[in-house]
Short mmCIF file of C-alpha atoms and ligand atoms in Angstrom, two decimals:
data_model
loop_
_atom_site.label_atom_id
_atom_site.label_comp_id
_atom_site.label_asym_id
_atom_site.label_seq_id
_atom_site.Cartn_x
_atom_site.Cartn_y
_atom_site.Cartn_z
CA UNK A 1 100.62 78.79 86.66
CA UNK A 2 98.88 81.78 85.23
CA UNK A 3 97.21 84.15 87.66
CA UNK A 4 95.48 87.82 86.72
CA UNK A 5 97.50 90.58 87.93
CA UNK A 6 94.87 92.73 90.22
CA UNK A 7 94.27 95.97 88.40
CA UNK A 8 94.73 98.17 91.17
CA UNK A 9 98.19 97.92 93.64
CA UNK A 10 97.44 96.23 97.08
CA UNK A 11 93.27 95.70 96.45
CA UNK A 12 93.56 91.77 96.82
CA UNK A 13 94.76 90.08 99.84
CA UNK A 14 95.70 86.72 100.79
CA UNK A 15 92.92 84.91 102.71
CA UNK A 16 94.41 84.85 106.05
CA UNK A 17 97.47 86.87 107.54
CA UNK A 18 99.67 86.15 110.96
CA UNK A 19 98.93 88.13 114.10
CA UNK A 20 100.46 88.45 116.84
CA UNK A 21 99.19 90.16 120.24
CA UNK A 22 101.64 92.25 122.50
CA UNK A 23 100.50 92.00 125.90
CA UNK A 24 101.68 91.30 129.80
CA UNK A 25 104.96 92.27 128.30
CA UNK A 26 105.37 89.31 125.86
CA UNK A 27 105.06 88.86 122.29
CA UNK A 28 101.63 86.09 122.34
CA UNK A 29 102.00 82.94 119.88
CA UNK A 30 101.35 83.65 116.25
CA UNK A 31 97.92 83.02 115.22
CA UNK A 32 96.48 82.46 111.84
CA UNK A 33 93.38 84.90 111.11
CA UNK A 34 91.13 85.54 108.20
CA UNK A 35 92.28 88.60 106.39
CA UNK A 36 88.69 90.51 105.72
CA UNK A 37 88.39 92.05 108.81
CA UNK A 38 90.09 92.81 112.16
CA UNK A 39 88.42 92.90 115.66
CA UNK A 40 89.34 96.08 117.58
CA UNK A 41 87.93 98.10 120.61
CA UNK A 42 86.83 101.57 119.30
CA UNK A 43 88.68 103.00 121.69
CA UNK A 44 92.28 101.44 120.31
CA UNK A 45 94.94 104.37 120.68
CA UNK A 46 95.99 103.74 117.28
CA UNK A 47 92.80 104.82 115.99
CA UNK A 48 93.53 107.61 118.42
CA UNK A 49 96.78 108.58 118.72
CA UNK A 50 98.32 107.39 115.84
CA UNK A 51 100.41 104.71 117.48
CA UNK A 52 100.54 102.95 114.04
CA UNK A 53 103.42 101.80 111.75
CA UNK A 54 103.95 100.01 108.78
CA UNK A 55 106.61 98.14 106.25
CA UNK A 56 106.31 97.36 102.41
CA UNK A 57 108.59 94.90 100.67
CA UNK A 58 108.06 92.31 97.91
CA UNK A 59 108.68 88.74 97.39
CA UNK A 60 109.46 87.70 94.12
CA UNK A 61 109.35 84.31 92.05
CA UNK A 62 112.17 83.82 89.97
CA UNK A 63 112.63 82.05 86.75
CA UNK A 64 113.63 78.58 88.11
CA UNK A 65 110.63 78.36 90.37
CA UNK A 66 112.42 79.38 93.85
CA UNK A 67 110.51 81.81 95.69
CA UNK A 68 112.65 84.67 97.74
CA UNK A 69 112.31 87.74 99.75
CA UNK A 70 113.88 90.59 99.11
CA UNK A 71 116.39 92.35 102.01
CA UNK A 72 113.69 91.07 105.08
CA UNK A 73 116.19 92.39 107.86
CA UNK A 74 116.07 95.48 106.38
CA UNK A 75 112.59 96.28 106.99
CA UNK A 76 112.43 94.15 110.34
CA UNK A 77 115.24 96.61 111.35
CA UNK A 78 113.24 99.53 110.48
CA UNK A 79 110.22 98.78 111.89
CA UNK A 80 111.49 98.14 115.42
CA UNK A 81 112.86 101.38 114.84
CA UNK A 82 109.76 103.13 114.02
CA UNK A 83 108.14 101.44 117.10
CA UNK A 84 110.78 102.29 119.07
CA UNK A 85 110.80 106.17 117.93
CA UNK A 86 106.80 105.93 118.30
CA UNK A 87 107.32 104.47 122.00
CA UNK A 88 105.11 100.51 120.56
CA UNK A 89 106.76 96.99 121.68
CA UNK A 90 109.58 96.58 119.29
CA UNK A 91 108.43 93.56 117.09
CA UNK A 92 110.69 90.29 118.14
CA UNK A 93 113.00 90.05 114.82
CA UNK A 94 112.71 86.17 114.91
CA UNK A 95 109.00 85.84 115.34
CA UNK A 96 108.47 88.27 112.55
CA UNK A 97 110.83 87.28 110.23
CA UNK A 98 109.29 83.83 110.67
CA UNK A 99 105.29 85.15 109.96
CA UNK A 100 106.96 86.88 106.93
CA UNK A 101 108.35 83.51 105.38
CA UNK A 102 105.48 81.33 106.84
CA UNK A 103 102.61 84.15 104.89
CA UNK A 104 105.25 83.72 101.52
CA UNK A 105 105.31 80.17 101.56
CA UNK A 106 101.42 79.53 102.07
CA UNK A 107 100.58 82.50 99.49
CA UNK A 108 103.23 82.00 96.87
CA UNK A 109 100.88 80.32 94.38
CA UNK A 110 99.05 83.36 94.27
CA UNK A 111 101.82 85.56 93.14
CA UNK A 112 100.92 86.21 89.32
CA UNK A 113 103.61 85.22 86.54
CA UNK A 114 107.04 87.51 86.19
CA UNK A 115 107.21 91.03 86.19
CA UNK A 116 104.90 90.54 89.50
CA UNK A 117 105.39 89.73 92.84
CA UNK A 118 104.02 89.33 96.62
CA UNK A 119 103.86 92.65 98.59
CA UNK A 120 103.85 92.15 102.38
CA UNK A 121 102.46 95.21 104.43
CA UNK A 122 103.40 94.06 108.25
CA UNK A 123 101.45 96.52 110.31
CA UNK A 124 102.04 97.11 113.96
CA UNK A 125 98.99 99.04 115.97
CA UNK A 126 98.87 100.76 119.59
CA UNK A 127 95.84 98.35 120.77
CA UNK A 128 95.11 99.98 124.35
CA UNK A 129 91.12 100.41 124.70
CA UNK A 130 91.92 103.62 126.67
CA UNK A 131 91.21 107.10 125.07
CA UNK A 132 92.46 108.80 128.48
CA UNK A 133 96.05 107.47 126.91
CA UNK A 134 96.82 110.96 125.07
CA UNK A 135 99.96 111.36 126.71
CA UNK A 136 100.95 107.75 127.10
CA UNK A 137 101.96 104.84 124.72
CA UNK A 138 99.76 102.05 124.57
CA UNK A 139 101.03 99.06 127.02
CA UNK A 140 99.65 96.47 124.05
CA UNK A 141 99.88 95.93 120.31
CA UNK A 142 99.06 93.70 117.46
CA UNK A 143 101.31 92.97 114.63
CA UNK A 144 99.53 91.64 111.22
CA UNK A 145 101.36 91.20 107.99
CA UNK A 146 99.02 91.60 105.28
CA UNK A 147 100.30 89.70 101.54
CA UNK A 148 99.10 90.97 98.19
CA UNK A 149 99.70 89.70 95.03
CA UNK A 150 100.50 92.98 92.80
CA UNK A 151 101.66 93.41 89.42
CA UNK A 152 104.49 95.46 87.82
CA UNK A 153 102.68 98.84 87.79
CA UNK A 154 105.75 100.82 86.44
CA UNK A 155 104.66 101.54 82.69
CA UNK A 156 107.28 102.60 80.35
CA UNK A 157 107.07 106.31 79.23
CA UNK A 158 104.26 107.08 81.77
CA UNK A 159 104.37 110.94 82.50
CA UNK A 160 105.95 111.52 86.38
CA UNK A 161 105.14 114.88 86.94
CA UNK A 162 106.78 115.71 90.06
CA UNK A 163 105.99 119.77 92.15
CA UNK A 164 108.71 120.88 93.46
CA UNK A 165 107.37 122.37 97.08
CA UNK A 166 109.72 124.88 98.96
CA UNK A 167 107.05 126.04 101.82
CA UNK A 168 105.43 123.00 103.48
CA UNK A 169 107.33 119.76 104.55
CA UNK A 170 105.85 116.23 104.26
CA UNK A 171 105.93 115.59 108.15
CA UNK A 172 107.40 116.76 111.58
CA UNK A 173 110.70 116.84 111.23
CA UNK A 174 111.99 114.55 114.09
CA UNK A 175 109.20 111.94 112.32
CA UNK A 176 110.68 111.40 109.03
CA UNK A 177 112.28 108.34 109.26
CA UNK A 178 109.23 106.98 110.66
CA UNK A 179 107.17 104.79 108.49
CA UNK A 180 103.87 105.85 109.79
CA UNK A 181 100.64 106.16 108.66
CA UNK A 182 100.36 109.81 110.37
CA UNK A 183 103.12 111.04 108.18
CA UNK A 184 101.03 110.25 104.63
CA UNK A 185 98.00 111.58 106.53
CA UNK A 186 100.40 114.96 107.30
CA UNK A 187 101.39 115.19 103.72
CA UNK A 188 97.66 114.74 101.79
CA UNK A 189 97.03 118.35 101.52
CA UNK A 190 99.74 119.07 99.26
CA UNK A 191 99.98 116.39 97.77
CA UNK A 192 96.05 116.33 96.57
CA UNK A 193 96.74 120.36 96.23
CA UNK A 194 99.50 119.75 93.46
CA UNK A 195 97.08 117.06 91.56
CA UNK A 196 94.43 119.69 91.30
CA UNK A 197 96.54 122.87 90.44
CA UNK A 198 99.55 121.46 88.64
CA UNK A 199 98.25 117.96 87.51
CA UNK A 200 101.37 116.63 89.57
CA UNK A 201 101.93 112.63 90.52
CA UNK A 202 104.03 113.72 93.46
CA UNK A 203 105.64 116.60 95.67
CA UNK A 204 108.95 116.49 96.26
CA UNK A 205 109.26 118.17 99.27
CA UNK A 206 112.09 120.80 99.62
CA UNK A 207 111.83 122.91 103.01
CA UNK A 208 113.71 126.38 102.16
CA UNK A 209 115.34 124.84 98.79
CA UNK A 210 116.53 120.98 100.74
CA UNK A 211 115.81 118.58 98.65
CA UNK A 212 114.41 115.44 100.52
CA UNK A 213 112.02 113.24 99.32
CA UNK A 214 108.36 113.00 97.73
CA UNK A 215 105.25 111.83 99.94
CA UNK A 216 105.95 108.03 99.37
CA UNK A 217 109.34 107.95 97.45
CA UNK A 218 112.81 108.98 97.83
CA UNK A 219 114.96 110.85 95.37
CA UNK A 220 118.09 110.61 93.59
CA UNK A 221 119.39 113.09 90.94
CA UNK A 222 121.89 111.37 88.45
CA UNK A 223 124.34 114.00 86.82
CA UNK A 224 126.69 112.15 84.24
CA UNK A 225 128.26 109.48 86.23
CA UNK A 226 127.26 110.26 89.72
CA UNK A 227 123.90 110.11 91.90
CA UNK A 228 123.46 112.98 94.20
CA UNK A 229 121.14 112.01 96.81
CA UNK A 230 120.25 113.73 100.47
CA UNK A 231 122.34 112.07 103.60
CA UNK A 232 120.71 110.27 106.00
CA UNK A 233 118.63 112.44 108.66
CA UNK A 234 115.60 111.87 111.01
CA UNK A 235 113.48 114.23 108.59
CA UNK A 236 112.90 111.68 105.80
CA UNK A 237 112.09 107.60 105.50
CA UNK A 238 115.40 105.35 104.93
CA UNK A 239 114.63 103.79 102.03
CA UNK A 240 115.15 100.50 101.45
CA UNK A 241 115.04 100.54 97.43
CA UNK A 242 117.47 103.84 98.20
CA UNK A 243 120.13 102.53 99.73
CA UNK A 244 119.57 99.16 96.98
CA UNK A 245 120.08 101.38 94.08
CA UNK A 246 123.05 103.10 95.29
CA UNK A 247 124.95 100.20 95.96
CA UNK A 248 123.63 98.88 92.42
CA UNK A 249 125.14 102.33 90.92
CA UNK A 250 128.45 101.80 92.90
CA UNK A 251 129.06 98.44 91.39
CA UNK A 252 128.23 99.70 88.12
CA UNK A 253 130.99 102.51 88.51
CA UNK A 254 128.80 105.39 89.14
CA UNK A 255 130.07 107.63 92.21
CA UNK A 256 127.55 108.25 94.83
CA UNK A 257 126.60 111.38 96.23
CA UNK A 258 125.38 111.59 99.73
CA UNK A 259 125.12 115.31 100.33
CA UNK A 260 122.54 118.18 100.33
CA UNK A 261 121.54 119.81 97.75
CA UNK A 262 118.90 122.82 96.59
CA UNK A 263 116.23 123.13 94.51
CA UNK A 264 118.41 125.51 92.31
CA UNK A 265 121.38 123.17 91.72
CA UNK A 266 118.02 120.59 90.57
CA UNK A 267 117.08 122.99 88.31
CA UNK A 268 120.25 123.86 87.07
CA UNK A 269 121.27 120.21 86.58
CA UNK A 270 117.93 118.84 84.87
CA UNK A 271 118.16 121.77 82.32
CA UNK A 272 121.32 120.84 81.48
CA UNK A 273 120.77 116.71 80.86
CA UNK A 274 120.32 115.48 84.33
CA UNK A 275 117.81 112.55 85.22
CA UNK A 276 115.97 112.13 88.22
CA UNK A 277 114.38 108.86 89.67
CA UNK A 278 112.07 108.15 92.36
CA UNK A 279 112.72 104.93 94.59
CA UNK A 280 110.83 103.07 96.46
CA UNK A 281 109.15 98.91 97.19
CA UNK A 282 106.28 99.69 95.16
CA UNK A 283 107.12 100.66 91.81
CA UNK A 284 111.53 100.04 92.41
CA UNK A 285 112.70 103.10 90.26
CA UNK A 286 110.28 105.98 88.14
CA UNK A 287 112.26 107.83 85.99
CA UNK A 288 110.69 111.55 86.57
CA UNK A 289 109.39 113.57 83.07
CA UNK A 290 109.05 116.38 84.26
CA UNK A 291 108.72 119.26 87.34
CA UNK A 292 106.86 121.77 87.93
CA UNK A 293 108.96 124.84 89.79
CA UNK A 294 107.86 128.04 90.91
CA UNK A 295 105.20 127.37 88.37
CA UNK A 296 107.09 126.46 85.37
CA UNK A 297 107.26 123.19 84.10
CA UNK A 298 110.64 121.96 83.25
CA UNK A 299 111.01 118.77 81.12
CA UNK A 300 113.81 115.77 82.40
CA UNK A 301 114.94 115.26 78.60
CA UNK A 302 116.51 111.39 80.01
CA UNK A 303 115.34 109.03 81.38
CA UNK A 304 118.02 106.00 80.06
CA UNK A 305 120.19 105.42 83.11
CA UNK A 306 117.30 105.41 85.45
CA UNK A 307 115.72 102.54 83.47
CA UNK A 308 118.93 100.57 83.09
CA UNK A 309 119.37 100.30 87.10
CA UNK A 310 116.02 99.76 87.33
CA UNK A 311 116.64 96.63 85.77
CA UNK A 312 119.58 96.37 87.04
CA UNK A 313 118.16 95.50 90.81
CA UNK A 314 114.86 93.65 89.15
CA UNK A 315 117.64 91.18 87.45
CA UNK A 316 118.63 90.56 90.90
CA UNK A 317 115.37 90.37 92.63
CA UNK A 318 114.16 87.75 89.50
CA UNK A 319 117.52 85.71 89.68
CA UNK A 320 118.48 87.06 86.10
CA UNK A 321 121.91 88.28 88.06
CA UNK A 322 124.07 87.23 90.69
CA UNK A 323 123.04 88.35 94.51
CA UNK A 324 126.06 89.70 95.53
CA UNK A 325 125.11 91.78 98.43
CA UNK A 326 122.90 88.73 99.94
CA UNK A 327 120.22 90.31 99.62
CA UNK A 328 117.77 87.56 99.00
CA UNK A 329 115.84 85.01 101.28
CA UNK A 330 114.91 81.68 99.64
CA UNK A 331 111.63 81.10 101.09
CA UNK A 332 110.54 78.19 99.16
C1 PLP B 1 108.33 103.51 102.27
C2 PLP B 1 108.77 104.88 101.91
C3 PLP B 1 109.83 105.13 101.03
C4 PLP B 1 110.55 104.04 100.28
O1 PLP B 1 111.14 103.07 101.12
P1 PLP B 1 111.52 101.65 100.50
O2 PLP B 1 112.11 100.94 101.66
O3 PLP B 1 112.47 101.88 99.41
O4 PLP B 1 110.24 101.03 100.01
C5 PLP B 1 110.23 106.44 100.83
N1 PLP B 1 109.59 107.46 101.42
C6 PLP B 1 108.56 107.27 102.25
C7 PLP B 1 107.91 108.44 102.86
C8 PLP B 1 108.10 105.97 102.52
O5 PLP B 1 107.06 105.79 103.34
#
């Protein structure tokens, strides 16, 4: 079954998506909606107040037909934590791990032929029509998961251009770990501010030398035979695909990192061999080219081990290799 891969990431949805309402306290039965458009009050403190979160995460059709998910508790996990952090109704894990495999099974024709998959977007929303809420969370919600068929957008050799930014951060820093629309709102200056003046894809973000994370993508430096990568703190987003790849990189041998480190032992390291990947549910791994600091551009000269774990975890997700972390969800 031979479907088009849409040309641009997330621009073509299934036709109808699972909603469910908070309200009176309780998580409302799951309803079946058309996709095109959503009915809101104009007042709706998300459109507010920001009382919005998200999650991203694929499901994949492997070679013998089966169709899985890929680490579902994960991102259940983290989105009641966002809501929680953002003071929303914690999503019921049950009911939404169930609209995530009931929106896979009904849409998993549409998911175009290997290297492409289905990219769920749950979204949870603040839906109180009361804009004298400023200082007060929203009493009701709406959770939506939205499916997309998407291709494998990661080309080969592609330039990734990465700023290295010392003076602004991407976000609050107590808001990091939140997966929140507010926080890629927060970080659009400089990011669209490094596309115009530096031609960059991304800004890593590096508040007084701390290397964290890029607007959308975390970050993992790999010197010889070990990834150096930041620890775990409320100022940047828990990646999934992070925490995939390391455990990837343990079982090949590799020794893993978890500490801070500063834009001058990046330097140091990339002009002396290093490689440096991006991760994240979109594109998995993206081997970075280059970066641009304190207005020099410095090359990566390789990008070979950040490719081979790359496939490394797509061989898992595409049932090329064995799941030994349990990591996938047969959905159908
Ligand atoms: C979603 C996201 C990531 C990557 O998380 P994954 O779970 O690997 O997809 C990294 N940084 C930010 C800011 C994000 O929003």
């Amino acid at each position: 079954m031979s479907r088009p891969v849409p040309a641009v990431f997330g621009s073509v949805f299934h036709a109808q998506m699972p909603v469910t309402a908070y309200k009176n306290q309780a998580w409302q039965p799951v309803e079946w909606q058309p996709s095109q458009t959503l009915a809101l009050p104009p007042g709706a403190h998300a459109l507010h107040y920001g009382s919005e979160c998200f999650e991203g995460l694929k499901a994949f059709r492997q070679a013998g037909g089966k169709t899985v998910l890929f680490r579902p508790e994960a991102n259940i996990a983290r989105m009641r934590q966002s809501a929680q952090i953002l003071r929303l109704p914690q999503p019921d894990a049950a009911i939404f791990r169930d609209m995530l495999l009931q929106l896979v099974r009904r849409a998993a024709d549409e998911i175009p032929d290997a290297p492409a998959a289905l990219y769920l977007r749950p979204t949870l929303i603040g839906t109180d029509p009361v804009i004298g809420k400023a200082g007060a969370p929203s009493d009701t919600a709406l959770l939506y998961i939205l499916a997309s068929p998407v291709g494998d957008y990661f080309k080969a050799g592609s330039p990734v251009k990465i700023l290295v930014e010392t003076e602004h951060i991407r976000c609050a820093p107590h808001m990091g770990r939140v997966k929140c629309g507010g926080n890629y709102a927060s970080a659009m200056p400089w990011v669209l501010k490094a596309k115009a003046e530096h031609g960059a894809n991304q800004v890593l973000f590096c508040p007084n030398g701390d290397v964290q994370e890029t607007g959308a993508s975390n970050f993992i430096l790999i010197k010889d035979n070990e990834l150096i990568t930041k620890p775990l703190t409320d100022e940047f987003l828990h990646g999934i695909t992070r925490d995939s790849v390391l455990t990837v990189a343990r079982d090949a041998g590799y020794t893993i990192s978890e500490r801070n480190f500063t834009v001058a032992e990046l330097q140091e390291a990339v002009e002396n061999g290093a490689e440096a990947i991006l991760t994240g549910t979109a594109a998995v791994i993206s081997p970075v080219t280059s970066f641009v600091i304190g207005g020099r551009e410095i090359p990566v000269q390789n990008t070979e081990r950040g490719y081979a774990l790359r496939k490394a975890l797509t061989d898992i997700q595409y049932g090329h290799s064995e799941d030994k972390h349990g990591w996938l969800v047969e959905v159908c």
